[in-house]
């Protein structure tokens, strides 16, 4: 068999029956019509009885390869294109590199929410998973046999704890490298750029896990996801759109070596060897955000996305996307942007801007090749006459700062929030408020109003910012026990899966505002209540911030 031969240079060989073998002197793999198997590396098969490598979209719509050819060949590498009806998956194999660069070029994908490639590998050889958030053994396959399945890919053990693939999720734009490894072998995905990922800073998706039906070790490479942790949408994919290149990298299981390789890839990106004009045509963007009260927009989240800035950032997935944060003076810069026209959005990332709940938007940002688009000073308009009565939590579209907010991904955590809670303004702090409200009961905010304030103003404004909502929980908002200010639930909020898929930080952001006539507020003590009157296990409201202010 060719897997047992040492072929020094990169190669592709058609072996009939819709199958090909390709690789170099360090590794080789056999590609069939759908699955690639028999990954020969370091003297043995790293896939074994597992399913192998494949690519697809939206569930099990796996691509079927019709042909393969070398489209570029140099003294250093070959670029192999595997062609399917939907597009072409490229493997770029360099001499002496354990692994391969990969990228996918769209030809005819339908509107999609998810696109991914992945390896399902030998579970004996690959026993642990590693992301930037988590590095530990994968659950042993035997654990699933005596566990109770409670929802998709989620099981409850006899001791009450849970195992789920969602616990291995993370934010795609914060990653360094993801992979699976054992004592002798590591398999890693390294993305030196995230410009081909959908969504903004808060886009999150799956990474690695144990396949519950077979025990395979799963190494996921989800490069498009507008579904798993947000309101599910499909987006059109332009012909010629490229996902990648990323590096699939093999080593002896060393995380230190994978980290070294990741730094090397960062230094080489954008890759000079990709022969695509639109990929190579890039410019840069700079600007300085300043609030209308003359404060710099310190630490603001900055997103370069679709020209239609009315489209939710997490629902954007047709084009290329860039994210960064402003510095202390509000200055931001984004290098190596594909040329084209974009929309710019910015919002508070908490801290200095913790009281700012408006967004900055600007359309028609033009990026030209080899040029810097300098936007100069940008004026971010915020309300100028509002005076805060109280605020709980910073506005940052995340549950950070609350009890359990930002905790490691874990299933069922929302159910541990109390049913009833009293928060007293001036005595309590954000850590006394929980990240998610789920159980039947009432959370009260007790606050005081000075008589002088009631004389000088006529209206108060209550602003509620939710970092996410998972149906079918229902909430009634009351003032002083009997005045209903509003009702929130599945009737007026579209659900996202974050809370029941182990998320503790963010899902889809929602903002609600309610005007309160000053006559409804008492001199002295008042009470604002959030009453959960419809309950579904593991669902509920993911909090971002609450502010009451005079307007």
Short mmCIF file of C-alpha atoms in Angstrom, two decimals:
data_model
loop_
_atom_site.label_atom_id
_atom_site.label_comp_id
_atom_site.label_asym_id
_atom_site.label_seq_id
_atom_site.Cartn_x
_atom_site.Cartn_y
_atom_site.Cartn_z
CA UNK A 1 0.00 0.00 0.00
CA UNK A 2 1.19 3.52 -0.78
CA UNK A 3 0.55 4.54 2.85
CA UNK A 4 3.54 2.44 3.81
CA UNK A 5 5.85 4.05 1.29
CA UNK A 6 8.01 7.08 1.96
CA UNK A 7 7.22 9.61 -0.79
CA UNK A 8 9.50 12.55 -0.18
CA UNK A 9 7.69 15.24 -2.13
CA UNK A 10 4.01 16.26 -2.14
CA UNK A 11 1.94 14.03 -4.41
CA UNK A 12 -1.54 13.12 -5.63
CA UNK A 13 -2.35 9.68 -7.06
CA UNK A 14 -5.67 8.52 -8.46
CA UNK A 15 -6.25 4.91 -7.38
CA UNK A 16 -9.62 4.33 -9.09
CA UNK A 17 -13.20 3.92 -7.85
CA UNK A 18 -13.42 7.62 -7.04
CA UNK A 19 -10.47 7.49 -4.67
CA UNK A 20 -7.16 9.33 -4.42
CA UNK A 21 -4.11 9.17 -2.15
CA UNK A 22 -2.18 12.34 -1.43
CA UNK A 23 0.32 13.72 1.07
CA UNK A 24 4.09 14.08 1.39
CA UNK A 25 7.01 12.30 3.04
CA UNK A 26 5.53 12.82 6.52
CA UNK A 27 1.88 11.84 6.04
CA UNK A 28 -0.66 10.68 3.49
CA UNK A 29 -4.40 10.08 3.40
CA UNK A 30 -6.90 8.27 1.15
CA UNK A 31 -9.80 10.37 -0.14
CA UNK A 32 -12.99 8.62 -1.22
CA UNK A 33 -16.15 10.11 -2.71
CA UNK A 34 -17.07 11.71 0.67
CA UNK A 35 -14.70 10.59 3.43
CA UNK A 36 -10.91 10.69 3.68
CA UNK A 37 -9.54 7.78 5.71
CA UNK A 38 -6.30 5.88 6.38
CA UNK A 39 -4.34 8.86 7.65
CA UNK A 40 -0.82 7.47 7.74
CA UNK A 41 1.33 9.48 10.14
CA UNK A 42 4.20 8.52 12.41
CA UNK A 43 4.01 4.85 11.50
CA UNK A 44 0.31 4.11 11.88
CA UNK A 45 -3.23 5.03 10.87
CA UNK A 46 -4.48 8.02 12.90
CA UNK A 47 -8.10 7.53 11.80
CA UNK A 48 -8.47 3.78 12.22
CA UNK A 49 -12.12 2.73 12.45
CA UNK A 50 -13.34 6.32 12.82
CA UNK A 51 -15.22 8.10 10.03
CA UNK A 52 -12.35 10.30 8.84
CA UNK A 53 -12.26 13.73 7.18
CA UNK A 54 -15.17 15.32 5.33
CA UNK A 55 -16.79 18.68 4.54
CA UNK A 56 -20.38 19.84 4.40
CA UNK A 57 -23.06 22.29 5.40
CA UNK A 58 -26.24 22.50 7.52
CA UNK A 59 -26.47 19.12 9.15
CA UNK A 60 -25.29 16.15 7.15
CA UNK A 61 -25.21 17.73 3.69
CA UNK A 62 -21.75 16.34 3.07
CA UNK A 63 -19.94 17.23 -0.13
CA UNK A 64 -19.33 14.48 -2.70
CA UNK A 65 -16.07 14.74 -4.58
CA UNK A 66 -16.29 14.24 -8.32
CA UNK A 67 -12.68 14.80 -9.35
CA UNK A 68 -9.28 15.87 -8.07
CA UNK A 69 -6.40 17.67 -9.76
CA UNK A 70 -3.22 19.56 -9.01
CA UNK A 71 -3.99 23.17 -9.94
CA UNK A 72 -0.63 24.62 -8.88
CA UNK A 73 2.75 22.91 -8.53
CA UNK A 74 6.07 24.48 -7.51
CA UNK A 75 9.31 23.25 -6.05
CA UNK A 76 7.84 23.87 -2.57
CA UNK A 77 4.22 22.75 -2.70
CA UNK A 78 1.27 21.43 -4.65
CA UNK A 79 -2.30 22.80 -4.50
CA UNK A 80 -4.82 19.97 -4.94
CA UNK A 81 -8.43 20.85 -5.78
CA UNK A 82 -11.20 18.38 -4.92
CA UNK A 83 -14.28 19.34 -6.90
CA UNK A 84 -17.91 18.92 -5.78
CA UNK A 85 -21.09 20.42 -7.21
CA UNK A 86 -21.06 23.08 -4.46
CA UNK A 87 -17.42 24.10 -4.78
CA UNK A 88 -13.83 23.03 -4.42
CA UNK A 89 -11.85 22.09 -1.33
CA UNK A 90 -8.13 22.72 -1.69
CA UNK A 91 -5.31 20.94 0.12
CA UNK A 92 -2.03 22.87 -0.19
CA UNK A 93 0.78 20.50 0.74
CA UNK A 94 4.31 21.74 1.35
CA UNK A 95 7.37 19.56 1.32
CA UNK A 96 8.42 18.84 4.91
CA UNK A 97 5.21 20.13 6.57
CA UNK A 98 3.24 17.70 8.70
CA UNK A 99 -0.26 18.68 7.67
CA UNK A 100 -1.81 20.80 4.97
CA UNK A 101 -3.26 24.21 4.33
CA UNK A 102 -6.91 24.06 3.32
CA UNK A 103 -9.39 26.47 1.77
CA UNK A 104 -12.80 26.18 0.16
CA UNK A 105 -14.02 28.12 -2.90
CA UNK A 106 -17.78 28.43 -3.32
CA UNK A 107 -19.38 27.57 -6.65
CA UNK A 108 -23.01 26.83 -5.90
CA UNK A 109 -23.74 26.51 -2.18
CA UNK A 110 -27.37 27.29 -1.30
CA UNK A 111 -28.21 29.82 1.40
CA UNK A 112 -26.61 28.27 4.49
CA UNK A 113 -26.20 28.75 8.21
CA UNK A 114 -23.27 26.37 8.80
CA UNK A 115 -20.25 25.30 6.78
CA UNK A 116 -17.54 23.09 8.23
CA UNK A 117 -14.78 20.63 7.61
CA UNK A 118 -13.75 18.12 10.25
CA UNK A 119 -11.79 15.07 11.22
CA UNK A 120 -13.22 12.15 13.15
CA UNK A 121 -10.15 10.40 14.48
CA UNK A 122 -9.00 7.32 16.38
CA UNK A 123 -10.28 7.78 19.96
CA UNK A 124 -7.48 5.66 21.41
CA UNK A 125 -4.81 7.82 19.81
CA UNK A 126 -6.54 11.17 20.46
CA UNK A 127 -7.80 11.29 24.04
CA UNK A 128 -7.80 15.00 24.93
CA UNK A 129 -9.05 18.26 23.48
CA UNK A 130 -7.56 21.74 23.63
CA UNK A 131 -9.04 25.20 22.95
CA UNK A 132 -7.99 28.59 24.28
CA UNK A 133 -10.52 28.06 27.09
CA UNK A 134 -10.28 24.36 27.83
CA UNK A 135 -7.58 21.70 27.87
CA UNK A 136 -8.57 18.33 29.32
CA UNK A 137 -9.42 14.72 28.46
CA UNK A 138 -12.51 14.18 26.35
CA UNK A 139 -15.32 12.28 28.10
CA UNK A 140 -14.74 8.56 27.99
CA UNK A 141 -17.09 6.83 25.57
CA UNK A 142 -18.25 4.46 28.30
CA UNK A 143 -19.86 7.37 30.17
CA UNK A 144 -22.62 7.67 27.55
CA UNK A 145 -23.84 4.10 27.98
CA UNK A 146 -25.38 4.66 31.42
CA UNK A 147 -26.31 8.33 30.97
CA UNK A 148 -29.71 9.82 30.10
CA UNK A 149 -29.97 11.93 26.97
CA UNK A 150 -31.72 15.19 27.88
CA UNK A 151 -31.34 17.13 24.62
CA UNK A 152 -29.19 17.16 21.48
CA UNK A 153 -25.71 15.81 22.27
CA UNK A 154 -26.29 16.38 26.00
CA UNK A 155 -26.45 13.62 28.63
CA UNK A 156 -27.05 13.59 32.36
CA UNK A 157 -24.98 11.23 34.48
CA UNK A 158 -26.17 9.38 37.57
CA UNK A 159 -24.52 11.98 39.83
CA UNK A 160 -26.58 14.77 38.22
CA UNK A 161 -23.76 16.30 36.18
CA UNK A 162 -23.88 16.69 32.41
CA UNK A 163 -21.64 15.92 29.45
CA UNK A 164 -22.22 17.82 26.21
CA UNK A 165 -20.29 18.88 23.13
CA UNK A 166 -21.39 22.47 23.76
CA UNK A 167 -19.10 22.73 26.78
CA UNK A 168 -16.20 22.84 24.30
CA UNK A 169 -17.52 25.88 22.42
CA UNK A 170 -15.79 29.24 22.28
CA UNK A 171 -15.67 32.64 20.58
CA UNK A 172 -14.22 32.28 17.10
CA UNK A 173 -12.39 35.63 17.00
CA UNK A 174 -10.56 34.98 20.25
CA UNK A 175 -9.07 31.62 19.26
CA UNK A 176 -5.42 30.77 18.91
CA UNK A 177 -5.60 27.09 17.91
CA UNK A 178 -7.95 24.17 18.54
CA UNK A 179 -7.12 20.52 18.44
CA UNK A 180 -7.13 17.00 19.81
CA UNK A 181 -4.12 15.10 21.04
CA UNK A 182 -2.75 12.08 22.88
CA UNK A 183 0.60 10.89 24.17
CA UNK A 184 2.07 10.53 20.68
CA UNK A 185 0.02 12.59 18.21
CA UNK A 186 -1.71 15.96 17.96
CA UNK A 187 -4.03 17.23 15.25
CA UNK A 188 -4.64 21.00 15.20
CA UNK A 189 -6.54 23.69 13.31
CA UNK A 190 -4.73 27.03 13.13
CA UNK A 191 -6.53 30.08 11.72
CA UNK A 192 -4.18 33.05 11.28
CA UNK A 193 -7.15 35.14 10.14
CA UNK A 194 -10.84 35.13 11.02
CA UNK A 195 -12.02 37.34 8.15
CA UNK A 196 -13.93 34.46 6.54
CA UNK A 197 -15.85 33.63 9.75
CA UNK A 198 -19.41 34.89 10.01
CA UNK A 199 -20.56 37.41 12.63
CA UNK A 200 -18.80 39.78 15.00
CA UNK A 201 -16.85 39.56 18.28
CA UNK A 202 -19.71 37.60 19.87
CA UNK A 203 -19.82 34.83 17.26
CA UNK A 204 -19.26 31.47 18.94
CA UNK A 205 -19.40 27.87 17.79
CA UNK A 206 -18.29 24.28 18.44
CA UNK A 207 -14.70 23.05 18.41
CA UNK A 208 -13.92 19.47 19.55
CA UNK A 209 -15.88 16.72 21.26
CA UNK A 210 -16.56 13.02 21.65
CA UNK A 211 -18.95 11.57 19.06
CA UNK A 212 -21.64 9.99 21.22
CA UNK A 213 -22.78 7.30 18.78
CA UNK A 214 -19.36 5.84 17.89
CA UNK A 215 -16.81 7.22 20.34
CA UNK A 216 -14.82 8.93 17.57
CA UNK A 217 -12.68 11.88 18.61
CA UNK A 218 -14.10 14.85 16.71
CA UNK A 219 -11.99 17.81 15.57
CA UNK A 220 -14.37 20.41 14.18
CA UNK A 221 -13.55 23.29 11.88
CA UNK A 222 -16.77 25.33 11.73
CA UNK A 223 -15.94 28.39 9.62
CA UNK A 224 -19.53 29.59 9.09
CA UNK A 225 -22.14 29.52 11.85
CA UNK A 226 -25.25 31.67 12.11
CA UNK A 227 -27.17 29.06 14.07
CA UNK A 228 -25.68 27.31 17.11
CA UNK A 229 -25.69 30.18 19.64
CA UNK A 230 -27.94 32.76 18.02
CA UNK A 231 -31.21 33.29 16.21
CA UNK A 232 -30.81 30.88 13.33
CA UNK A 233 -30.58 32.44 9.89
CA UNK A 234 -29.32 31.37 6.50
CA UNK A 235 -27.23 33.68 4.35
CA UNK A 236 -26.52 33.75 0.63
CA UNK A 237 -22.99 32.83 -0.42
CA UNK A 238 -21.47 34.68 -3.40
CA UNK A 239 -19.87 32.58 -6.09
CA UNK A 240 -16.11 32.63 -5.62
CA UNK A 241 -16.21 33.31 -1.87
CA UNK A 242 -13.23 31.74 -0.11
CA UNK A 243 -13.19 30.27 3.37
CA UNK A 244 -9.58 30.04 4.49
CA UNK A 245 -6.78 29.26 4.13
CA UNK A 246 -6.23 27.70 7.52
CA UNK A 247 -3.61 25.15 8.54
CA UNK A 248 -4.36 21.61 9.60
CA UNK A 249 -1.24 20.67 11.52
CA UNK A 250 0.07 17.34 12.84
CA UNK A 251 2.69 16.89 15.57
CA UNK A 252 3.63 14.63 18.47
CA UNK A 253 0.88 16.01 20.71
CA UNK A 254 2.89 18.98 21.98
CA UNK A 255 0.77 22.05 22.78
CA UNK A 256 3.96 24.11 22.99
CA UNK A 257 4.85 23.15 19.43
CA UNK A 258 1.31 23.92 18.20
CA UNK A 259 1.58 27.36 19.82
CA UNK A 260 4.91 27.92 18.08
CA UNK A 261 3.37 26.95 14.74
CA UNK A 262 0.43 29.30 15.32
CA UNK A 263 2.80 32.24 15.83
CA UNK A 264 4.64 31.29 12.65
CA UNK A 265 1.38 31.28 10.68
CA UNK A 266 0.45 34.71 12.02
CA UNK A 267 3.75 36.07 10.73
CA UNK A 268 3.11 34.66 7.23
CA UNK A 269 -0.49 35.74 6.74
CA UNK A 270 -1.85 36.76 4.22
CA UNK A 271 -0.28 33.80 2.45
CA UNK A 272 1.65 34.83 -0.65
CA UNK A 273 1.16 31.47 -2.35
CA UNK A 274 -2.64 31.73 -2.79
CA UNK A 275 -3.09 32.68 -6.43
CA UNK A 276 -6.31 34.68 -6.14
CA UNK A 277 -6.49 38.39 -6.99
CA UNK A 278 -9.30 39.25 -4.58
CA UNK A 279 -7.51 37.46 -1.73
CA UNK A 280 -4.28 39.36 -2.35
CA UNK A 281 -5.99 42.76 -2.85
CA UNK A 282 -6.07 44.36 0.59
CA UNK A 283 -6.02 47.73 2.31
CA UNK A 284 -6.34 49.02 5.89
CA UNK A 285 -8.64 51.15 8.05
CA UNK A 286 -8.01 53.63 10.86
CA UNK A 287 -10.24 55.91 12.87
CA UNK A 288 -10.85 57.53 16.23
CA UNK A 289 -14.18 57.26 18.05
CA UNK A 290 -15.25 60.04 20.38
CA UNK A 291 -18.55 60.36 22.22
CA UNK A 292 -20.65 63.47 21.72
CA UNK A 293 -19.90 64.50 25.32
CA UNK A 294 -16.22 64.68 24.22
CA UNK A 295 -15.07 61.49 25.96
CA UNK A 296 -12.93 59.08 23.94
CA UNK A 297 -14.73 55.81 23.21
CA UNK A 298 -12.21 53.84 25.27
CA UNK A 299 -12.18 50.11 24.63
CA UNK A 300 -15.15 50.18 22.25
CA UNK A 301 -15.84 47.05 20.22
CA UNK A 302 -15.39 47.84 16.52
CA UNK A 303 -16.82 45.67 13.73
CA UNK A 304 -16.40 46.01 9.98
CA UNK A 305 -19.21 44.13 8.27
CA UNK A 306 -22.02 44.38 5.74
CA UNK A 307 -22.92 47.76 4.27
CA UNK A 308 -26.46 47.41 5.62
CA UNK A 309 -25.76 48.22 9.27
CA UNK A 310 -29.38 47.50 10.20
CA UNK A 311 -28.65 43.77 9.85
CA UNK A 312 -27.71 42.21 13.19
CA UNK A 313 -23.95 41.53 13.25
CA UNK A 314 -24.53 37.92 14.29
CA UNK A 315 -26.79 37.46 11.25
CA UNK A 316 -24.12 38.61 8.81
CA UNK A 317 -22.47 35.76 6.95
CA UNK A 318 -22.30 36.41 3.20
CA UNK A 319 -19.06 38.35 3.00
CA UNK A 320 -15.82 38.97 4.96
CA UNK A 321 -15.71 40.44 8.48
CA UNK A 322 -13.18 42.17 10.72
CA UNK A 323 -13.18 43.04 14.41
CA UNK A 324 -11.00 44.92 16.86
CA UNK A 325 -11.21 47.12 19.97
CA UNK A 326 -10.44 50.81 20.32
CA UNK A 327 -7.60 51.83 22.61
CA UNK A 328 -7.92 54.13 25.63
CA UNK A 329 -8.10 57.18 23.35
CA UNK A 330 -10.74 55.66 21.07
CA UNK A 331 -8.28 54.96 18.25
CA UNK A 332 -8.59 51.77 16.22
CA UNK A 333 -6.88 50.23 13.22
CA UNK A 334 -7.56 47.13 11.11
CA UNK A 335 -4.88 45.89 8.68
CA UNK A 336 -5.11 43.51 5.71
CA UNK A 337 -8.77 44.05 4.85
CA UNK A 338 -10.01 42.64 1.57
CA UNK A 339 -10.86 45.49 -0.81
CA UNK A 340 -14.55 46.35 -1.03
CA UNK A 341 -17.28 48.36 0.66
CA UNK A 342 -18.26 47.74 4.28
CA UNK A 343 -20.37 49.03 7.13
CA UNK A 344 -18.83 50.06 10.47
CA UNK A 345 -20.42 49.39 13.86
CA UNK A 346 -19.13 50.15 17.35
CA UNK A 347 -20.58 49.58 20.81
CA UNK A 348 -19.58 49.67 24.46
CA UNK A 349 -17.37 46.88 25.72
CA UNK A 350 -18.12 47.91 29.30
CA UNK A 351 -15.73 49.56 31.75
CA UNK A 352 -15.33 53.26 30.83
CA UNK A 353 -18.25 53.07 28.38
CA UNK A 354 -20.38 50.94 30.71
CA UNK A 355 -23.24 53.45 30.70
CA UNK A 356 -23.44 53.82 26.90
CA UNK A 357 -26.24 51.76 25.33
CA UNK A 358 -26.31 53.36 21.89
CA UNK A 359 -24.31 52.03 18.93
CA UNK A 360 -22.19 53.92 16.43
CA UNK A 361 -22.90 53.05 12.80
CA UNK A 362 -21.57 54.21 9.46
CA UNK A 363 -22.09 52.72 6.01
CA UNK A 364 -20.10 52.83 2.79
CA UNK A 365 -16.59 52.37 4.15
CA UNK A 366 -14.49 51.84 1.03
CA UNK A 367 -11.27 49.82 1.30
CA UNK A 368 -8.87 50.16 -1.63
CA UNK A 369 -5.88 48.00 -2.49
CA UNK A 370 -2.61 48.99 -0.83
CA UNK A 371 -4.19 52.10 0.70
CA UNK A 372 -5.16 53.21 4.18
CA UNK A 373 -8.73 54.41 4.58
CA UNK A 374 -8.34 57.05 7.30
CA UNK A 375 -11.73 57.95 8.78
CA UNK A 376 -10.30 60.50 11.20
CA UNK A 377 -12.45 61.60 14.14
CA UNK A 378 -15.86 59.91 14.35
CA UNK A 379 -18.64 61.45 16.45
CA UNK A 380 -20.63 58.89 18.43
CA UNK A 381 -23.89 60.55 19.52
CA UNK A 382 -25.18 59.65 22.98
CA UNK A 383 -28.06 61.16 25.02
CA UNK A 384 -26.85 64.43 26.54
CA UNK A 385 -29.57 65.23 29.07
CA UNK A 386 -30.07 61.90 30.81
CA UNK A 387 -29.21 61.51 34.50
CA UNK A 388 -28.78 58.05 36.00
CA UNK A 389 -30.91 56.96 38.95
CA UNK A 390 -29.26 53.54 39.09
CA UNK A 391 -27.54 51.02 36.85
CA UNK A 392 -26.93 47.31 37.35
CA UNK A 393 -24.17 45.89 35.14
CA UNK A 394 -22.21 47.50 32.31
CA UNK A 395 -23.61 47.74 28.81
CA UNK A 396 -21.40 45.42 26.75
CA UNK A 397 -23.93 42.94 25.27
CA UNK A 398 -22.51 40.33 27.65
CA UNK A 399 -23.40 38.96 31.09
CA UNK A 400 -19.91 39.69 32.41
CA UNK A 401 -19.91 41.16 35.91
CA UNK A 402 -22.90 39.21 37.22
CA UNK A 403 -22.82 36.08 39.36
CA UNK A 404 -21.81 33.17 37.06
CA UNK A 405 -21.54 35.50 34.07
CA UNK A 406 -18.62 34.46 31.89
CA UNK A 407 -18.19 31.16 33.73
CA UNK A 408 -16.81 28.25 31.69
CA UNK A 409 -19.36 26.79 29.30
CA UNK A 410 -21.52 24.37 31.26
CA UNK A 411 -24.94 22.90 30.79
CA UNK A 412 -27.77 23.71 33.20
CA UNK A 413 -26.13 26.62 35.03
CA UNK A 414 -29.13 28.92 34.51
CA UNK A 415 -31.26 26.60 36.63
CA UNK A 416 -29.01 27.35 39.63
CA UNK A 417 -29.94 31.03 39.69
CA UNK A 418 -32.31 31.85 42.58
CA UNK A 419 -36.05 32.10 42.04
CA UNK A 420 -36.30 35.19 44.23
CA UNK A 421 -33.75 37.95 44.77
CA UNK A 422 -33.65 41.44 46.25
CA UNK A 423 -31.12 43.98 45.00
CA UNK A 424 -30.87 47.19 47.01
CA UNK A 425 -29.38 50.14 45.17
CA UNK A 426 -26.54 51.63 47.21
CA UNK A 427 -25.93 48.40 49.13
CA UNK A 428 -25.84 45.63 46.52
CA UNK A 429 -23.44 45.34 43.59
CA UNK A 430 -23.45 43.62 40.22
CA UNK A 431 -22.07 40.36 41.66
CA UNK A 432 -25.30 40.09 43.69
CA UNK A 433 -27.27 39.93 40.44
CA UNK A 434 -27.13 36.65 38.51
CA UNK A 435 -26.21 36.29 34.87
CA UNK A 436 -29.47 34.49 33.97
CA UNK A 437 -33.00 34.59 35.32
CA UNK A 438 -34.86 31.36 34.76
CA UNK A 439 -36.90 29.99 37.67
CA UNK A 440 -40.45 30.98 38.63
CA UNK A 441 -40.18 33.86 41.07
CA UNK A 442 -39.38 37.57 41.32
CA UNK A 443 -36.20 39.62 41.32
CA UNK A 444 -36.73 43.01 42.99
CA UNK A 445 -34.66 46.17 42.68
CA UNK A 446 -35.24 48.51 45.61
CA UNK A 447 -34.24 52.14 45.03
CA UNK A 448 -34.91 55.58 46.49
CA UNK A 449 -36.19 58.73 44.79
CA UNK A 450 -35.48 62.18 46.19
CA UNK A 451 -38.46 64.56 46.29
CA UNK A 452 -36.41 67.29 44.62
CA UNK A 453 -35.78 65.05 41.61
CA UNK A 454 -39.49 64.40 41.13
CA UNK A 455 -40.18 68.13 41.02
CA UNK A 456 -37.53 68.96 38.44
CA UNK A 457 -38.32 66.22 35.86
CA UNK A 458 -41.40 64.62 34.33
CA UNK A 459 -40.23 61.29 32.96
CA UNK A 460 -37.93 58.41 33.85
CA UNK A 461 -36.65 55.95 31.27
CA UNK A 462 -36.05 52.28 32.05
CA UNK A 463 -33.63 50.56 29.67
CA UNK A 464 -33.25 46.79 29.75
CA UNK A 465 -30.40 45.20 27.82
CA UNK A 466 -30.50 41.43 27.40
CA UNK A 467 -27.41 39.49 26.36
CA UNK A 468 -29.68 36.68 25.18
CA UNK A 469 -33.05 34.97 25.54
CA UNK A 470 -33.98 31.30 25.30
CA UNK A 471 -37.67 30.51 25.05
CA UNK A 472 -40.20 29.86 26.42
CA UNK A 473 -39.67 31.82 29.63
CA UNK A 474 -41.97 34.76 30.24
CA UNK A 475 -41.36 37.89 32.33
CA UNK A 476 -43.61 40.63 33.67
CA UNK A 477 -41.97 43.93 34.65
CA UNK A 478 -43.71 45.79 37.46
CA UNK A 479 -43.25 49.04 39.33
CA UNK A 480 -44.21 49.14 43.01
CA UNK A 481 -46.02 45.77 42.80
CA UNK A 482 -49.05 46.74 40.72
CA UNK A 483 -48.01 48.89 37.76
CA UNK A 484 -47.15 46.68 34.76
CA UNK A 485 -44.46 48.35 32.66
CA UNK A 486 -44.04 45.56 30.13
CA UNK A 487 -44.13 41.88 29.35
CA UNK A 488 -41.26 39.99 27.71
CA UNK A 489 -41.24 36.51 26.27
CA UNK A 490 -41.57 34.42 23.15
CA UNK A 491 -44.31 36.71 21.85
CA UNK A 492 -41.93 39.65 21.41
CA UNK A 493 -38.40 38.20 21.59
CA UNK A 494 -36.94 35.73 19.12
CA UNK A 495 -35.19 32.88 20.92
CA UNK A 496 -31.55 31.88 20.71
CA UNK A 497 -30.14 28.60 22.10
CA UNK A 498 -27.37 30.05 24.27
CA UNK A 499 -28.67 29.23 27.74
CA UNK A 500 -29.55 25.62 26.99
CA UNK A 501 -26.33 25.10 25.02
CA UNK A 502 -23.98 25.88 27.90
CA UNK A 503 -23.48 29.58 27.13
CA UNK A 504 -22.82 31.90 30.08
CA UNK A 505 -21.79 35.14 28.38
CA UNK A 506 -23.84 36.13 25.36
CA UNK A 507 -26.37 35.12 22.75
CA UNK A 508 -28.42 37.58 20.71
CA UNK A 509 -28.59 41.11 22.09
CA UNK A 510 -31.96 42.79 22.74
CA UNK A 511 -32.76 46.30 24.02
CA UNK A 512 -36.09 47.38 25.51
CA UNK A 513 -37.08 50.80 26.87
CA UNK A 514 -40.06 51.91 28.94
CA UNK A 515 -41.04 55.47 29.82
CA UNK A 516 -42.25 55.97 33.39
CA UNK A 517 -44.28 59.05 34.31
CA UNK A 518 -42.78 60.77 37.33
CA UNK A 519 -46.15 60.56 39.13
CA UNK A 520 -45.77 56.77 39.25
CA UNK A 521 -42.64 57.06 41.38
CA UNK A 522 -42.88 57.61 45.11
CA UNK A 523 -40.83 59.92 47.27
CA UNK A 524 -38.44 57.63 49.09
CA UNK A 525 -38.43 53.86 48.49
CA UNK A 526 -39.60 52.31 45.21
CA UNK A 527 -39.44 48.79 43.83
CA UNK A 528 -38.88 47.55 40.32
CA UNK A 529 -39.74 43.86 39.87
CA UNK A 530 -38.89 41.27 37.23
CA UNK A 531 -41.29 38.37 37.68
CA UNK A 532 -40.82 35.07 35.86
CA UNK A 533 -44.32 33.69 35.33
CA UNK A 534 -43.63 31.17 32.59
CA UNK A 535 -40.84 28.64 32.99
CA UNK A 536 -39.04 26.12 30.80
CA UNK A 537 -36.06 24.18 32.14
CA UNK A 538 -32.65 25.67 31.22
CA UNK A 539 -34.29 28.56 29.37
CA UNK A 540 -34.66 32.16 30.43
CA UNK A 541 -33.22 35.67 30.22
CA UNK A 542 -29.50 36.37 29.93
CA UNK A 543 -28.83 39.80 31.47
CA UNK A 544 -26.55 42.55 30.19
CA UNK A 545 -27.58 45.73 32.01
CA UNK A 546 -30.46 47.61 33.61
CA UNK A 547 -30.51 51.37 33.85
CA UNK A 548 -33.14 53.78 35.17
CA UNK A 549 -32.53 57.43 34.37
CA UNK A 550 -34.21 60.82 34.31
CA UNK A 551 -34.80 62.19 30.82
#
